[in-house]
PDB file of C-alpha atoms in Angstrom:
ATOM      1  CA  MET A   1     -11.301   2.279 -17.734  1.00 68.00           C
ATOM      2  CA  LEU A   2     -12.481   1.463 -13.885  1.00 77.00           C
ATOM      3  CA  GLU A   3     -13.783  -1.851 -12.653  1.00 85.00           C
ATOM      4  CA  VAL A   4     -15.059  -2.679  -8.938  1.00 88.00           C
ATOM      5  CA  LEU A   5     -15.513  -6.404  -7.995  1.00 90.00           C
ATOM      6  CA  SER A   6     -16.661  -6.837  -4.405  1.00 92.00           C
ATOM      7  CA  THR A   7     -18.187  -9.814  -2.050  1.00 93.00           C
ATOM      8  CA  ARG A   8     -20.480  -6.822  -0.519  1.00 89.00           C
ATOM      9  CA  GLU A   9     -23.651  -7.683  -1.785  1.00 89.00           C
ATOM     10  CA  LEU A  10     -23.344 -11.461  -1.122  1.00 92.00           C
ATOM     11  CA  ALA A  11     -23.865 -13.717   1.907  1.00 92.00           C
ATOM     12  CA  PRO A  12     -21.400 -13.904   3.627  1.00 89.00           C
ATOM     13  CA  VAL A  13     -21.169 -18.383   3.589  1.00 90.00           C
ATOM     14  CA  ASP A  14     -21.012 -17.379  -0.133  1.00 93.00           C
ATOM     15  CA  ARG A  15     -18.023 -14.709  -0.464  1.00 94.00           C
ATOM     16  CA  LEU A  16     -15.247 -17.083  -0.590  1.00 94.00           C
ATOM     17  CA  ASP A  17     -15.894 -18.900  -3.247  1.00 94.00           C
ATOM     18  CA  TYR A  18     -16.687 -16.611  -5.636  1.00 93.00           C
ATOM     19  CA  TRP A  19     -13.651 -14.943  -4.979  1.00 94.00           C
ATOM     20  CA  ASN A  20     -11.659 -17.909  -5.189  1.00 93.00           C
ATOM     21  CA  GLU A  21     -13.683 -18.330  -9.001  1.00 92.00           C
ATOM     22  CA  LEU A  22     -13.348 -14.730  -9.779  1.00 89.00           C
ATOM     23  CA  ILE A  23      -9.892 -14.107  -9.088  1.00 88.00           C
ATOM     24  CA  ALA A  24      -8.584 -17.837 -10.690  1.00 85.00           C
ATOM     25  CA  SER A  25     -10.335 -16.453 -13.549  1.00 83.00           C
ATOM     26  CA  THR A  26      -8.010 -13.429 -13.139  1.00 78.00           C
ATOM     27  CA  TYR A  27      -4.462 -13.964 -11.872  1.00 80.00           C
ATOM     28  CA  THR A  28      -3.502 -17.338 -12.657  1.00 80.00           C
ATOM     29  CA  GLY A  29      -2.720 -19.539  -9.949  1.00 85.00           C
ATOM     30  CA  MET A  30      -4.442 -17.358  -7.063  1.00 90.00           C
ATOM     31  CA  VAL A  31      -5.961 -18.770  -4.383  1.00 93.00           C
ATOM     32  CA  VAL A  32      -7.628 -16.703  -1.249  1.00 94.00           C
ATOM     33  CA  ASP A  33      -7.662 -18.935   2.197  1.00 93.00           C
ATOM     34  CA  ALA A  34      -9.726 -16.964   4.760  1.00 91.00           C
ATOM     35  CA  PRO A  35     -12.082 -17.123   7.770  1.00 88.00           C
ATOM     36  CA  ARG A  36     -15.130 -18.292   5.555  1.00 85.00           C
ATOM     37  CA  ASP A  37     -17.640 -16.558   7.819  1.00 84.00           C
ATOM     38  CA  ARG A  38     -15.740 -12.980   7.963  1.00 86.00           C
ATOM     39  CA  PHE A  39     -14.214 -12.430   4.864  1.00 91.00           C
ATOM     40  CA  ASP A  40     -14.923  -9.152   2.665  1.00 92.00           C
ATOM     41  CA  ALA A  41     -12.932  -7.880  -0.239  1.00 94.00           C
ATOM     42  CA  ARG A  42     -12.858  -5.390  -2.883  1.00 92.00           C
ATOM     43  CA  LEU A  43     -10.952  -5.402  -6.101  1.00 91.00           C
ATOM     44  CA  THR A  44     -10.813  -1.946  -8.288  1.00 89.00           C
ATOM     45  CA  VAL A  45      -9.393  -2.616 -11.445  1.00 88.00           C
ATOM     46  CA  TRP A  46      -7.828   0.671 -13.860  1.00 85.00           C
ATOM     47  CA  GLN A  47      -6.075   0.329 -17.056  1.00 80.00           C
ATOM     48  CA  MET A  48      -4.081   3.455 -17.736  1.00 75.00           C
ATOM     49  CA  GLY A  49      -2.550   3.450 -21.282  1.00 70.00           C
ATOM     50  CA  THR A  50      -0.504   0.097 -21.525  1.00 72.00           C
ATOM     51  CA  LEU A  51      -0.023  -0.086 -17.703  1.00 77.00           C
ATOM     52  CA  ARG A  52      -2.272  -1.531 -15.174  1.00 83.00           C
ATOM     53  CA  MET A  53      -3.232  -0.325 -11.920  1.00 87.00           C
ATOM     54  CA  VAL A  54      -5.334  -2.614  -8.993  1.00 90.00           C
ATOM     55  CA  ARG A  55      -6.785  -1.818  -5.487  1.00 91.00           C
ATOM     56  CA  PRO A  56      -7.364  -5.029  -3.966  1.00 91.00           C
ATOM     57  CA  TYR A  57      -8.890  -4.243  -0.058  1.00 91.00           C
ATOM     58  CA  SER A  58     -10.000  -7.181   1.824  1.00 91.00           C
ATOM     59  CA  ARG A  59     -10.091  -8.299   5.410  1.00 88.00           C
ATOM     60  CA  ALA A  60      -7.044 -10.793   6.978  1.00 88.00           C
ATOM     61  CA  ALA A  61      -6.363 -13.822   4.399  1.00 92.00           C
ATOM     62  CA  VAL A  62      -3.243 -15.055   3.048  1.00 93.00           C
ATOM     63  CA  ILE A  63      -3.180 -14.557  -0.887  1.00 93.00           C
ATOM     64  CA  SER A  64      -1.212 -17.368  -2.710  1.00 93.00           C
ATOM     65  CA  ARG A  65      -0.016 -17.216  -6.343  1.00 89.00           C
ATOM     66  CA  HIS A  66       1.432 -20.374  -8.041  1.00 85.00           C
ATOM     67  CA  ALA A  67       4.355 -20.261 -10.177  1.00 75.00           C
ATOM     68  CA  GLU A  68       3.524 -20.354 -13.875  1.00 68.00           C
ATOM     69  CA  ARG A  69       6.378 -22.260 -14.486  1.00 57.00           C
ATOM     70  CA  HIS A  70       6.208 -21.882 -18.913  1.00 55.00           C
ATOM     71  CA  THR A  71       6.924 -18.597 -18.316  1.00 52.00           C
ATOM     72  CA  ARG A  72      10.473 -16.866 -19.602  1.00 55.00           C
ATOM     73  CA  PRO A  73      12.002 -14.696 -17.542  1.00 54.00           C
ATOM     74  CA  THR A  74      12.101 -12.371 -19.938  1.00 55.00           C
ATOM     75  CA  ASP A  75       8.100 -12.343 -20.926  1.00 66.00           C
ATOM     76  CA  GLN A  76       7.826 -12.072 -17.156  1.00 81.00           C
ATOM     77  CA  THR A  77       5.249  -9.057 -15.469  1.00 87.00           C
ATOM     78  CA  LEU A  78       7.216  -7.310 -12.393  1.00 90.00           C
ATOM     79  CA  VAL A  79       4.356  -6.182  -9.713  1.00 92.00           C
ATOM     80  CA  ALA A  80       4.965  -3.361  -6.809  1.00 93.00           C
ATOM     81  CA  HIS A  81       2.298  -3.255  -4.422  1.00 94.00           C
ATOM     82  CA  LEU A  82       2.153   0.057  -1.939  1.00 93.00           C
ATOM     83  CA  LEU A  83       0.481  -0.996   1.355  1.00 92.00           C
ATOM     84  CA  THR A  84      -2.074   1.354   2.455  1.00 88.00           C
ATOM     85  CA  ARG A  85      -3.772  -0.284   4.960  1.00 83.00           C
ATOM     86  CA  GLY A  86      -2.970  -3.234   7.771  1.00 82.00           C
ATOM     87  CA  VAL A  87       0.598  -5.396   7.870  1.00 81.00           C
ATOM     88  CA  ALA A  88       1.561  -8.071   5.682  1.00 88.00           C
ATOM     89  CA  ARG A  89       4.025 -10.575   5.288  1.00 90.00           C
ATOM     90  CA  LEU A  90       5.597 -11.695   1.499  1.00 92.00           C
ATOM     91  CA  GLU A  91       7.659 -14.679   0.986  1.00 93.00           C
ATOM     92  CA  GLN A  92       8.832 -15.413  -2.020  1.00 92.00           C
ATOM     93  CA  ARG A  93      12.617 -16.683  -3.719  1.00 89.00           C
ATOM     94  CA  GLY A  94      13.092 -17.414   0.258  1.00 87.00           C
ATOM     95  CA  ARG A  95      12.700 -13.986   1.347  1.00 88.00           C
ATOM     96  CA  THR A  96      10.424 -13.128   3.953  1.00 87.00           C
ATOM     97  CA  VAL A  97       9.808  -9.462   4.312  1.00 87.00           C
ATOM     98  CA  ASP A  98       7.494  -7.347   6.472  1.00 85.00           C
ATOM     99  CA  LEU A  99       5.795  -4.861   5.770  1.00 87.00           C
ATOM    100  CA  THR A 100       3.375  -1.888   7.833  1.00 84.00           C
ATOM    101  CA  GLU A 101       1.674   0.496   6.148  1.00 84.00           C
ATOM    102  CA  GLY A 102       3.181   2.646   3.325  1.00 86.00           C
ATOM    103  CA  ASP A 103       6.366   0.618   2.795  1.00 90.00           C
ATOM    104  CA  MET A 104       6.802  -1.387  -0.557  1.00 93.00           C
ATOM    105  CA  VAL A 105       7.504  -4.817  -1.872  1.00 94.00           C
ATOM    106  CA  LEU A 106       7.892  -5.656  -6.114  1.00 93.00           C
ATOM    107  CA  CYS A 107       7.297  -9.032  -6.725  1.00 92.00           C
ATOM    108  CA  ALA A 108       7.666 -11.065  -9.776  1.00 90.00           C
ATOM    109  CA  ALA A 109       3.944 -12.311 -10.476  1.00 88.00           C
ATOM    110  CA  GLU A 110       5.045 -15.601 -12.709  1.00 86.00           C
ATOM    111  CA  GLU A 111       6.865 -16.558  -9.323  1.00 89.00           C
ATOM    112  CA  PHE A 112       5.528 -18.036  -6.148  1.00 91.00           C
ATOM    113  CA  TYR A 113       4.311 -15.896  -4.145  1.00 93.00           C
ATOM    114  CA  ARG A 114       2.746 -16.090  -0.925  1.00 93.00           C
ATOM    115  CA  PHE A 115       0.769 -12.722   0.871  1.00 94.00           C
ATOM    116  CA  ASP A 116       0.011 -13.386   5.143  1.00 92.00           C
ATOM    117  CA  THR A 117      -2.218 -10.807   6.546  1.00 87.00           C
ATOM    118  CA  SER A 118      -3.633 -11.046   9.652  1.00 78.00           C
ATOM    119  CA  THR A 119      -5.398  -8.042   9.890  1.00 78.00           C
ATOM    120  CA  THR A 120      -7.996  -5.625   7.182  1.00 84.00           C
ATOM    121  CA  HIS A 121      -5.583  -4.649   4.416  1.00 87.00           C
ATOM    122  CA  GLU A 122      -5.449  -2.180   1.249  1.00 90.00           C
ATOM    123  CA  MET A 123      -2.954  -2.306  -1.661  1.00 93.00           C
ATOM    124  CA  MET A 124      -2.193   0.011  -4.517  1.00 92.00           C
ATOM    125  CA  VAL A 125      -0.638  -2.306  -6.938  1.00 93.00           C
ATOM    126  CA  VAL A 126       0.838  -1.360 -10.289  1.00 91.00           C
ATOM    127  CA  GLU A 127       1.679  -4.163 -12.414  1.00 88.00           C
ATOM    128  CA  PHE A 128       4.784  -3.444 -15.302  1.00 85.00           C
ATOM    129  CA  ASP A 129       6.466  -5.333 -18.292  1.00 84.00           C
ATOM    130  CA  ARG A 130       9.451  -7.190 -16.622  1.00 83.00           C
ATOM    131  CA  ARG A 131      11.075  -5.087 -19.324  1.00 83.00           C
ATOM    132  CA  THR A 132      10.139  -1.975 -18.761  1.00 80.00           C
ATOM    133  CA  LEU A 133      11.750  -1.594 -14.956  1.00 82.00           C
ATOM    134  CA  ALA A 134      14.858  -3.398 -16.982  1.00 82.00           C
ATOM    135  CA  GLU A 135      15.034  -0.767 -19.362  1.00 81.00           C
ATOM    136  CA  ARG A 136      15.378   1.891 -16.168  1.00 81.00           C
ATOM    137  CA  MET A 137      17.397  -0.499 -13.745  1.00 81.00           C
ATOM    138  CA  PRO A 138      19.167  -3.147 -15.623  1.00 82.00           C
ATOM    139  CA  ASN A 139      19.791  -5.154 -11.795  1.00 83.00           C
ATOM    140  CA  ILE A 140      16.105  -4.963 -11.017  1.00 85.00           C
ATOM    141  CA  ASP A 141      15.719  -8.554 -10.243  1.00 84.00           C
ATOM    142  CA  ASP A 142      17.998  -7.720  -7.166  1.00 85.00           C
ATOM    143  CA  PHE A 143      15.295  -6.272  -5.950  1.00 88.00           C
ATOM    144  CA  VAL A 144      12.735  -8.400  -5.968  1.00 90.00           C
ATOM    145  CA  ALA A 145      11.078  -9.365  -2.545  1.00 91.00           C
ATOM    146  CA  LYS A 146      12.515  -7.047  -0.743  1.00 89.00           C
ATOM    147  CA  ARG A 147      11.201  -4.265   1.213  1.00 88.00           C
ATOM    148  CA  ILE A 148      11.463  -0.681   0.349  1.00 89.00           C
ATOM    149  CA  SER A 149      10.883   1.053   3.714  1.00 84.00           C
ATOM    150  CA  GLY A 150       7.808   4.074   3.052  1.00 83.00           C
ATOM    151  CA  GLN A 151       9.858   6.634   5.208  1.00 75.00           C
ATOM    152  CA  LEU A 152      11.693   6.878   2.443  1.00 81.00           C
ATOM    153  CA  PRO A 153      11.132   9.976   0.129  1.00 82.00           C
ATOM    154  CA  SER A 154      10.788   8.511  -2.940  1.00 85.00           C
ATOM    155  CA  THR A 155       8.353   5.923  -1.190  1.00 87.00           C
ATOM    156  CA  ARG A 156       6.317   8.893   0.048  1.00 85.00           C
ATOM    157  CA  LEU A 157       6.750  10.661  -3.248  1.00 87.00           C
ATOM    158  CA  ALA A 158       4.769   7.194  -5.295  1.00 88.00           C
ATOM    159  CA  HIS A 159       2.165   6.820  -2.334  1.00 88.00           C
ATOM    160  CA  ARG A 160       0.802  10.399  -3.012  1.00 86.00           C
ATOM    161  CA  TYR A 161       1.803  10.818  -6.930  1.00 88.00           C
ATOM    162  CA  MET A 162      -0.454   7.146  -6.876  1.00 88.00           C
ATOM    163  CA  SER A 163      -3.255   8.383  -4.871  1.00 85.00           C
ATOM    164  CA  SER A 164      -3.406  11.610  -7.001  1.00 83.00           C
ATOM    165  CA  LEU A 165      -4.081   9.057  -9.908  1.00 83.00           C
ATOM    166  CA  TRP A 166      -6.274   6.862  -8.444  1.00 82.00           C
ATOM    167  CA  GLN A 167      -8.925  10.253  -7.275  1.00 79.00           C
ATOM    168  CA  GLU A 168      -8.521  11.268 -11.424  1.00 78.00           C
ATOM    169  CA  ALA A 169      -9.395   7.753 -12.636  1.00 75.00           C
ATOM    170  CA  PRO A 170     -12.942   8.266 -13.506  1.00 75.00           C
ATOM    171  CA  GLU A 171     -11.962  11.145 -15.221  1.00 75.00           C
ATOM    172  CA  THR A 172     -11.443  11.093 -19.607  1.00 75.00           C
ATOM    173  CA  LEU A 173      -8.434  11.863 -20.526  1.00 74.00           C
ATOM    174  CA  PRO A 174      -6.580  11.275 -24.321  1.00 78.00           C
ATOM    175  CA  ASP A 175      -5.233   8.213 -23.957  1.00 76.00           C
ATOM    176  CA  ALA A 176      -1.802   9.447 -25.028  1.00 80.00           C
ATOM    177  CA  HIS A 177      -2.340  11.562 -21.465  1.00 80.00           C
ATOM    178  CA  TRP A 178      -2.504   8.636 -19.900  1.00 78.00           C
ATOM    179  CA  GLN A 179       0.328   7.252 -21.359  1.00 80.00           C
ATOM    180  CA  MET A 180       2.559  10.063 -20.170  1.00 86.00           C
ATOM    181  CA  HIS A 181       1.287   9.716 -16.735  1.00 84.00           C
ATOM    182  CA  ALA A 182       1.426   5.947 -16.725  1.00 82.00           C
ATOM    183  CA  GLY A 183       5.745   6.766 -17.784  1.00 84.00           C
ATOM    184  CA  ILE A 184       6.143   9.786 -14.922  1.00 88.00           C
ATOM    185  CA  LEU A 185       4.764   6.601 -12.686  1.00 86.00           C
ATOM    186  CA  GLY A 186       7.420   3.753 -13.852  1.00 84.00           C
ATOM    187  CA  ASP A 187      10.220   6.691 -13.034  1.00 87.00           C
ATOM    188  CA  ILE A 188       8.901   7.629 -10.216  1.00 88.00           C
ATOM    189  CA  ILE A 189       8.669   3.559  -9.051  1.00 87.00           C
ATOM    190  CA  ALA A 190      12.307   2.758 -10.227  1.00 86.00           C
ATOM    191  CA  SER A 191      13.444   5.802  -8.768  1.00 85.00           C
ATOM    192  CA  CYS A 192      12.154   4.859  -5.125  1.00 83.00           C
ATOM    193  CA  ILE A 193      13.414   0.976  -5.985  1.00 83.00           C
ATOM    194  CA  GLU A 194      16.919   1.887  -6.829  1.00 78.00           C
ATOM    195  CA  GLY A 195      17.025   4.545  -3.714  1.00 71.00           C
ATOM    196  CA  SER A 196      16.257   1.825  -1.511  1.00 71.00           C
ATOM    197  CA  GLY A 197      19.177  -0.824  -1.507  1.00 61.00           C
ATOM    198  CA  GLU A 198      21.079   1.206   1.118  1.00 48.00           C
ATOM    199  CA  VAL A 199      18.725   2.588   3.527  1.00 46.00           C
ATOM    200  CA  THR A 200      16.769  -0.783   4.081  1.00 44.00           C
ATOM    201  CA  GLU A 201      19.922  -2.709   5.088  1.00 47.00           C
ATOM    202  CA  ALA A 202      21.241   0.084   7.101  1.00 52.00           C
ATOM    203  CA  PRO A 203      20.511  -0.607  11.358  1.00 56.00           C
ATOM    204  CA  SER A 204      17.878   2.148  11.663  1.00 62.00           C
ATOM    205  CA  HIS A 205      16.248   0.207   9.799  1.00 68.00           C
ATOM    206  CA  PHE A 206      15.194  -2.427  11.970  1.00 73.00           C
ATOM    207  CA  LEU A 207      14.783   0.312  14.502  1.00 83.00           C
ATOM    208  CA  LEU A 208      12.082   2.096  12.247  1.00 82.00           C
ATOM    209  CA  THR A 209      10.270  -1.359  11.813  1.00 78.00           C
ATOM    210  CA  ARG A 210       9.169  -1.430  15.400  1.00 83.00           C
ATOM    211  CA  ALA A 211       8.618   1.832  15.302  1.00 88.00           C
ATOM    212  CA  GLU A 212       6.087   1.498  13.016  1.00 83.00           C
ATOM    213  CA  ALA A 213       4.594  -1.320  14.712  1.00 82.00           C
ATOM    214  CA  VAL A 214       4.101   0.729  18.379  1.00 88.00           C
ATOM    215  CA  ILE A 215       2.641   3.135  16.146  1.00 90.00           C
ATOM    216  CA  LEU A 216      -0.100   1.641  14.223  1.00 84.00           C
ATOM    217  CA  GLU A 217      -0.737  -0.349  17.892  1.00 85.00           C
ATOM    218  CA  ARG A 218      -1.547   3.268  19.275  1.00 90.00           C
ATOM    219  CA  ILE A 219      -2.633   5.437  16.580  1.00 91.00           C
ATOM    220  CA  GLY A 220      -6.104   6.419  18.226  1.00 93.00           C
ATOM    221  CA  ASP A 221      -3.290   7.332  21.718  1.00 94.00           C
ATOM    222  CA  PRO A 222      -2.915  11.030  21.681  1.00 93.00           C
ATOM    223  CA  ASP A 223      -0.271  10.865  24.072  1.00 94.00           C
ATOM    224  CA  LEU A 224       1.323   9.214  22.095  1.00 95.00           C
ATOM    225  CA  THR A 225       4.734  11.424  21.418  1.00 95.00           C
ATOM    226  CA  PRO A 226       8.189  11.115  20.017  1.00 95.00           C
ATOM    227  CA  SER A 227       9.435  10.410  23.780  1.00 95.00           C
ATOM    228  CA  VAL A 228       6.493   8.672  24.753  1.00 95.00           C
ATOM    229  CA  LEU A 229       7.452   5.972  21.172  1.00 94.00           C
ATOM    230  CA  ALA A 230      11.520   6.411  22.165  1.00 93.00           C
ATOM    231  CA  LYS A 231      10.546   4.973  25.599  1.00 93.00           C
ATOM    232  CA  SER A 232       8.351   2.243  24.067  1.00 91.00           C
ATOM    233  CA  LEU A 233      11.283   0.466  21.862  1.00 90.00           C
ATOM    234  CA  GLY A 234      13.491   0.954  24.786  1.00 90.00           C
ATOM    235  CA  VAL A 235      15.854   3.380  23.071  1.00 90.00           C
ATOM    236  CA  PRO A 236      17.148   7.028  23.614  1.00 92.00           C
ATOM    237  CA  LEU A 237      15.442   9.530  21.986  1.00 94.00           C
ATOM    238  CA  ARG A 238      17.919  10.419  20.244  1.00 93.00           C
ATOM    239  CA  THR A 239      18.497   7.132  18.792  1.00 92.00           C
ATOM    240  CA  LEU A 240      15.760   7.072  17.644  1.00 92.00           C
ATOM    241  CA  GLN A 241      15.644  10.729  16.225  1.00 92.00           C
ATOM    242  CA  ALA A 242      19.118   9.520  14.214  1.00 90.00           C
ATOM    243  CA  ALA A 243      16.987   7.180  12.484  1.00 88.00           C
ATOM    244  CA  ALA A 244      14.287   8.893  11.367  1.00 87.00           C
ATOM    245  CA  ALA A 245      17.274  11.858  10.178  1.00 87.00           C
ATOM    246  CA  SER A 246      18.043   8.582   8.018  1.00 80.00           C
ATOM    247  CA  THR A 247      15.362   8.301   5.889  1.00 75.00           C
ATOM    248  CA  GLY A 248      14.528  12.055   5.766  1.00 78.00           C
ATOM    249  CA  THR A 249      11.948  12.809   8.250  1.00 85.00           C
ATOM    250  CA  THR A 250      11.381  13.037  12.155  1.00 92.00           C
ATOM    251  CA  PRO A 251       9.474  10.911  14.833  1.00 93.00           C
ATOM    252  CA  SER A 252       6.703  12.969  15.188  1.00 94.00           C
ATOM    253  CA  ALA A 253       6.301  13.022  11.346  1.00 91.00           C
ATOM    254  CA  LEU A 254       6.318   8.718  11.424  1.00 90.00           C
ATOM    255  CA  ILE A 255       3.528   9.760  14.041  1.00 94.00           C
ATOM    256  CA  MET A 256       1.871  12.352  12.373  1.00 93.00           C
ATOM    257  CA  ARG A 257       1.431  11.193   8.621  1.00 88.00           C
ATOM    258  CA  ARG A 258       0.692   7.334   9.681  1.00 88.00           C
ATOM    259  CA  ARG A 259      -2.418   9.073  12.310  1.00 92.00           C
ATOM    260  CA  LEU A 260      -3.904  10.651   8.559  1.00 91.00           C
ATOM    261  CA  HIS A 261      -3.171   7.891   6.456  1.00 85.00           C
ATOM    262  CA  ARG A 262      -5.241   6.042   8.668  1.00 88.00           C
ATOM    263  CA  ALA A 263      -8.415   9.110   9.474  1.00 91.00           C
ATOM    264  CA  ALA A 264      -7.538   9.385   5.036  1.00 86.00           C
ATOM    265  CA  ARG A 265      -8.608   5.686   4.855  1.00 81.00           C
ATOM    266  CA  ARG A 266     -11.020   5.020   7.592  1.00 87.00           C
ATOM    267  CA  LEU A 267     -13.121   8.458   5.591  1.00 88.00           C
ATOM    268  CA  VAL A 268     -13.577   6.687   2.352  1.00 81.00           C
ATOM    269  CA  SER A 269     -14.193   3.075   3.466  1.00 79.00           C
ATOM    270  CA  GLU A 270     -16.603   4.268   6.759  1.00 85.00           C
ATOM    271  CA  PRO A 271     -18.644   6.838   4.916  1.00 84.00           C
ATOM    272  CA  GLY A 272     -21.307   6.365   7.514  1.00 88.00           C
ATOM    273  CA  ALA A 273     -18.437   7.908  10.406  1.00 91.00           C
ATOM    274  CA  GLY A 274     -18.103  11.802  11.466  1.00 93.00           C
ATOM    275  CA  VAL A 275     -15.060  13.545  10.406  1.00 94.00           C
ATOM    276  CA  THR A 276     -14.748  14.117  14.197  1.00 95.00           C
ATOM    277  CA  THR A 277     -15.319  10.938  15.416  1.00 95.00           C
ATOM    278  CA  ILE A 278     -12.158   9.945  13.189  1.00 95.00           C
ATOM    279  CA  ALA A 279     -10.085  12.254  14.387  1.00 94.00           C
ATOM    280  CA  MET A 280     -10.296  11.301  17.722  1.00 95.00           C
ATOM    281  CA  GLU A 281     -10.220   7.270  17.020  1.00 94.00           C
ATOM    282  CA  CYS A 282      -6.538   8.657  14.897  1.00 94.00           C
ATOM    283  CA  GLY A 283      -4.978  10.160  17.834  1.00 95.00           C
ATOM    284  CA  PHE A 284      -6.442  14.580  17.454  1.00 95.00           C
ATOM    285  CA  ALA A 285      -7.739  15.485  20.240  1.00 91.00           C
ATOM    286  CA  ASP A 286      -8.896  18.465  18.565  1.00 92.00           C
ATOM    287  CA  PRO A 287     -11.033  18.376  15.496  1.00 92.00           C
ATOM    288  CA  ALA A 288      -9.617  21.643  14.072  1.00 94.00           C
ATOM    289  CA  HIS A 289      -6.416  20.802  14.563  1.00 94.00           C
ATOM    290  CA  PHE A 290      -6.983  17.844  12.509  1.00 95.00           C
ATOM    291  CA  ALA A 291      -8.794  19.607   9.931  1.00 94.00           C
ATOM    292  CA  ARG A 292      -5.875  21.866   9.658  1.00 94.00           C
ATOM    293  CA  ARG A 293      -3.351  19.006   9.466  1.00 93.00           C
ATOM    294  CA  PHE A 294      -4.922  16.811   6.874  1.00 92.00           C
ATOM    295  CA  GLN A 295      -5.418  20.207   4.427  1.00 90.00           C
ATOM    296  CA  GLN A 296      -1.812  20.681   4.631  1.00 88.00           C
ATOM    297  CA  HIS A 297      -0.878  16.890   3.445  1.00 85.00           C
ATOM    298  CA  PHE A 298      -3.393  15.992   1.836  1.00 82.00           C
ATOM    299  CA  GLY A 299      -4.388  19.511  -0.513  1.00 83.00           C
ATOM    300  CA  THR A 300      -7.813  19.929   0.529  1.00 86.00           C
ATOM    301  CA  THR A 301      -9.716  19.352   3.286  1.00 91.00           C
ATOM    302  CA  PRO A 302     -11.286  15.842   5.377  1.00 91.00           C
ATOM    303  CA  SER A 303     -15.053  16.072   3.757  1.00 90.00           C
ATOM    304  CA  HIS A 304     -13.959  16.775  -0.152  1.00 86.00           C
ATOM    305  CA  TYR A 305     -11.337  14.030   0.330  1.00 84.00           C
ATOM    306  CA  ARG A 306     -14.355  12.283   0.859  1.00 85.00           C
ATOM    307  CA  ARG A 307     -16.137  12.782  -1.076  1.00 79.00           C
ATOM    308  CA  MET A 308     -13.399  12.400  -4.248  1.00 72.00           C
ATOM    309  CA  ASN A 309     -12.658   8.552  -3.561  1.00 63.00           C
TER     310      ASN A 309
END
């Protein structure tokens, strides 16, 4: 079952209060703080078998959730947040985690946490019974509130699989089929969490985090090449190439992936914008080149992708 909640039809002055009432009734202890005159949000909720997937979108805001002290650790819900747009900072268990597009982080839902999003942002969120992940990974608590790089092959796989599931959400399938997909998704997320430990602690992680920030700042610049990116970071190109290789990618692929995913999000969120305009504003000087790369990456044309989302 797919449910979409939005503030779009409300007067701007009423949106934040409405959203806080709505969120508090859905997620105990959650509060949203944002500029009242500019706030806008949307929440898509999909119950897939026994698994709940959520897709929140909002303009810049601070989202906090207070602890539920009566909840036993064995009854906890663990929530995987995959950031698909913008940047965010998470605070939980005394840790501070900076996230860029494509990164994932695991939160303990019944403990205090806080997301500070200084930009418009969107996430894909999956809620798990803690025991479900603990069966796969007995040390799952070691990974709570730790950044899982969006450049890991397993995280990219999780992103693609979740995106594919969302595209099929309106379709009618037997509950048993959705439950099988829920199990597959749990295995994929567990694998990318488990495989992230050594990589996220490596020195290359910090360089790639900085590289991601530069790419996002200059996403519309068609002259942003690996050499220009390395120069902006103050490192030799070979150093940047080695850092990217440690996560199974290249600087060119980092830049291209960011451009394509930014374009894909805009195709959906800005239905009135032309495909060529979006391509150029995402750093593609040639619309035909954009269309080819988009189809290679997403398996469909930009126009068809827009219609399906």
